[in-house]
Amino acid sequence: MLSCKSIGTKNQICTIKSRMREFFTDDYIGAGLGYGWTDATGVGYTNTSGAAVGLTAGVSYDITNNLALDVGYRFHDILTGGSTPAEYQVTAGLRVKF
């Protein structure tokens, strides 16, 4: 349960999260670092490799006690000075709880 006692921006964020909790049962965010590479021969990009970053966020809604609908967004990119394609994904799925 959210508990926000201050006023201002923090209170507004807690109000938004509180209203989201009335409909969505779970929310998540994440970030990661790693190593990535591309094989983009023939599509107008050069092959490259280097440090990579990933971000994700999403929400889920309980359909039943054991089944939830999950909707999320993912972003992946290789951090190089050149022109590399970034990857954007919107995902949806069912999650079975047991």
PDB file of C-alpha atoms in Angstrom:
ATOM      1  CA  MET A   1       0.000   0.000   0.000  1.00  0.00           C
ATOM      2  CA  LEU A   2       1.335   3.432  -0.877  1.00  0.00           C
ATOM      3  CA  SER A   3       1.877   5.962   1.864  1.00  0.00           C
ATOM      4  CA  CYS A   4       2.749   9.514   0.803  1.00  0.00           C
ATOM      5  CA  LYS A   5       2.588  12.237   3.399  1.00  0.00           C
ATOM      6  CA  SER A   6       4.445  15.059   1.618  1.00  0.00           C
ATOM      7  CA  ILE A   7       2.988  17.475  -0.886  1.00  0.00           C
ATOM      8  CA  GLY A   8       4.198  18.437  -4.339  1.00  0.00           C
ATOM      9  CA  THR A   9       5.583  16.154  -7.034  1.00  0.00           C
ATOM     10  CA  LYS A  10       6.017  13.133  -4.746  1.00  0.00           C
ATOM     11  CA  ASN A  11       2.359  13.353  -3.745  1.00  0.00           C
ATOM     12  CA  GLN A  12       1.276  13.578  -7.391  1.00  0.00           C
ATOM     13  CA  ILE A  13       3.327  10.496  -8.280  1.00  0.00           C
ATOM     14  CA  CYS A  14       1.842   8.550  -5.370  1.00  0.00           C
ATOM     15  CA  THR A  15      -1.674   9.600  -6.423  1.00  0.00           C
ATOM     16  CA  ILE A  16      -1.034   8.323  -9.962  1.00  0.00           C
ATOM     17  CA  LYS A  17       0.399   5.026  -8.653  1.00  0.00           C
ATOM     18  CA  SER A  18      -2.540   4.659  -6.264  1.00  0.00           C
ATOM     19  CA  ARG A  19      -5.021   5.065  -9.112  1.00  0.00           C
ATOM     20  CA  MET A  20      -3.047   2.602 -11.259  1.00  0.00           C
ATOM     21  CA  ARG A  21      -3.183   0.056  -8.406  1.00  0.00           C
ATOM     22  CA  GLU A  22      -6.987   0.200  -8.557  1.00  0.00           C
ATOM     23  CA  PHE A  23      -6.795  -1.406 -12.023  1.00  0.00           C
ATOM     24  CA  PHE A  24      -3.340  -2.944 -12.468  1.00  0.00           C
ATOM     25  CA  THR A  25      -2.059  -5.466  -9.930  1.00  0.00           C
ATOM     26  CA  ASP A  26       1.641  -5.293 -10.745  1.00  0.00           C
ATOM     27  CA  ASP A  27       4.016  -2.815 -12.345  1.00  0.00           C
ATOM     28  CA  TYR A  28       7.725  -3.119 -13.035  1.00  0.00           C
ATOM     29  CA  ILE A  29      10.723  -1.284 -14.421  1.00  0.00           C
ATOM     30  CA  GLY A  30      14.207  -2.556 -15.144  1.00  0.00           C
ATOM     31  CA  ALA A  31      17.539  -1.680 -16.685  1.00  0.00           C
ATOM     32  CA  GLY A  32      20.596  -3.631 -17.734  1.00  0.00           C
ATOM     33  CA  LEU A  33      24.079  -3.293 -19.165  1.00  0.00           C
ATOM     34  CA  GLY A  34      25.924  -5.814 -21.249  1.00  0.00           C
ATOM     35  CA  TYR A  35      27.741  -6.492 -24.508  1.00  0.00           C
ATOM     36  CA  GLY A  36      25.989  -6.525 -27.871  1.00  0.00           C
ATOM     37  CA  TRP A  37      26.728  -6.850 -31.574  1.00  0.00           C
ATOM     38  CA  THR A  38      24.910  -6.410 -34.862  1.00  0.00           C
ATOM     39  CA  ASP A  39      25.082  -8.302 -38.110  1.00  0.00           C
ATOM     40  CA  ALA A  40      23.454  -5.751 -40.383  1.00  0.00           C
ATOM     41  CA  THR A  41      25.021  -6.722 -43.693  1.00  0.00           C
ATOM     42  CA  GLY A  42      22.806  -5.624 -46.569  1.00  0.00           C
ATOM     43  CA  VAL A  43      20.394  -3.405 -44.606  1.00  0.00           C
ATOM     44  CA  GLY A  44      22.292  -0.118 -44.665  1.00  0.00           C
ATOM     45  CA  TYR A  45      24.071  -0.345 -41.298  1.00  0.00           C
ATOM     46  CA  THR A  46      27.609  -1.378 -40.482  1.00  0.00           C
ATOM     47  CA  ASN A  47      28.360  -4.368 -38.312  1.00  0.00           C
ATOM     48  CA  THR A  48      29.348  -3.164 -34.867  1.00  0.00           C
ATOM     49  CA  SER A  49      29.810  -4.352 -31.313  1.00  0.00           C
ATOM     50  CA  GLY A  50      30.268  -2.782 -27.902  1.00  0.00           C
ATOM     51  CA  ALA A  51      28.613  -1.954 -24.606  1.00  0.00           C
ATOM     52  CA  ALA A  52      24.834  -2.322 -24.694  1.00  0.00           C
ATOM     53  CA  VAL A  53      21.979  -0.974 -22.612  1.00  0.00           C
ATOM     54  CA  GLY A  54      18.469  -2.285 -22.070  1.00  0.00           C
ATOM     55  CA  LEU A  55      15.404  -0.739 -20.446  1.00  0.00           C
ATOM     56  CA  THR A  56      12.029  -2.316 -19.691  1.00  0.00           C
ATOM     57  CA  ALA A  57       8.728  -1.332 -18.093  1.00  0.00           C
ATOM     58  CA  GLY A  58       5.283  -2.848 -17.883  1.00  0.00           C
ATOM     59  CA  VAL A  59       2.070  -3.567 -16.023  1.00  0.00           C
ATOM     60  CA  SER A  60      -0.094  -6.598 -15.438  1.00  0.00           C
ATOM     61  CA  TYR A  61      -3.766  -7.150 -14.695  1.00  0.00           C
ATOM     62  CA  ASP A  62      -5.095 -10.201 -12.845  1.00  0.00           C
ATOM     63  CA  ILE A  63      -7.762 -11.889 -14.959  1.00  0.00           C
ATOM     64  CA  THR A  64      -8.206 -14.663 -12.386  1.00  0.00           C
ATOM     65  CA  ASN A  65      -6.308 -15.714  -9.263  1.00  0.00           C
ATOM     66  CA  ASN A  66      -3.925 -17.779 -11.417  1.00  0.00           C
ATOM     67  CA  LEU A  67      -3.850 -15.865 -14.712  1.00  0.00           C
ATOM     68  CA  ALA A  68      -2.628 -12.330 -15.470  1.00  0.00           C
ATOM     69  CA  LEU A  69      -2.417 -10.239 -18.630  1.00  0.00           C
ATOM     70  CA  ASP A  70       1.014  -8.603 -18.976  1.00  0.00           C
ATOM     71  CA  VAL A  71       1.811  -5.611 -21.250  1.00  0.00           C
ATOM     72  CA  GLY A  72       5.349  -4.250 -21.469  1.00  0.00           C
ATOM     73  CA  TYR A  73       7.873  -2.158 -23.384  1.00  0.00           C
ATOM     74  CA  ARG A  74      11.547  -2.963 -24.035  1.00  0.00           C
ATOM     75  CA  PHE A  75      14.381  -0.867 -25.476  1.00  0.00           C
ATOM     76  CA  HIS A  76      17.838  -2.178 -26.447  1.00  0.00           C
ATOM     77  CA  ASP A  77      20.762  -0.283 -27.976  1.00  0.00           C
ATOM     78  CA  ILE A  78      24.484  -0.735 -28.539  1.00  0.00           C
ATOM     79  CA  LEU A  79      26.401   2.308 -27.309  1.00  0.00           C
ATOM     80  CA  THR A  80      28.763   3.092 -30.167  1.00  0.00           C
ATOM     81  CA  GLY A  81      29.681   6.315 -31.930  1.00  0.00           C
ATOM     82  CA  GLY A  82      28.360   5.065 -35.257  1.00  0.00           C
ATOM     83  CA  SER A  83      24.881   4.551 -36.603  1.00  0.00           C
ATOM     84  CA  THR A  84      23.419   1.380 -35.103  1.00  0.00           C
ATOM     85  CA  PRO A  85      19.779   0.317 -35.084  1.00  0.00           C
ATOM     86  CA  ALA A  86      18.058   0.485 -31.713  1.00  0.00           C
ATOM     87  CA  GLU A  87      15.433  -2.114 -30.878  1.00  0.00           C
ATOM     88  CA  TYR A  88      11.978  -1.165 -29.582  1.00  0.00           C
ATOM     89  CA  GLN A  89       9.457  -3.802 -28.512  1.00  0.00           C
ATOM     90  CA  VAL A  90       5.917  -3.695 -27.187  1.00  0.00           C
ATOM     91  CA  THR A  91       4.979  -7.044 -25.678  1.00  0.00           C
ATOM     92  CA  ALA A  92       1.776  -8.633 -24.438  1.00  0.00           C
ATOM     93  CA  GLY A  93       1.308 -12.028 -22.869  1.00  0.00           C
ATOM     94  CA  LEU A  94      -0.395 -14.189 -20.319  1.00  0.00           C
ATOM     95  CA  ARG A  95       1.292 -15.116 -17.060  1.00  0.00           C
ATOM     96  CA  VAL A  96       0.269 -18.284 -15.205  1.00  0.00           C
ATOM     97  CA  LYS A  97       0.753 -18.199 -11.441  1.00  0.00           C
ATOM     98  CA  PHE A  98       1.294 -21.421  -9.481  1.00  0.00           C
TER      99      PHE A  98
END
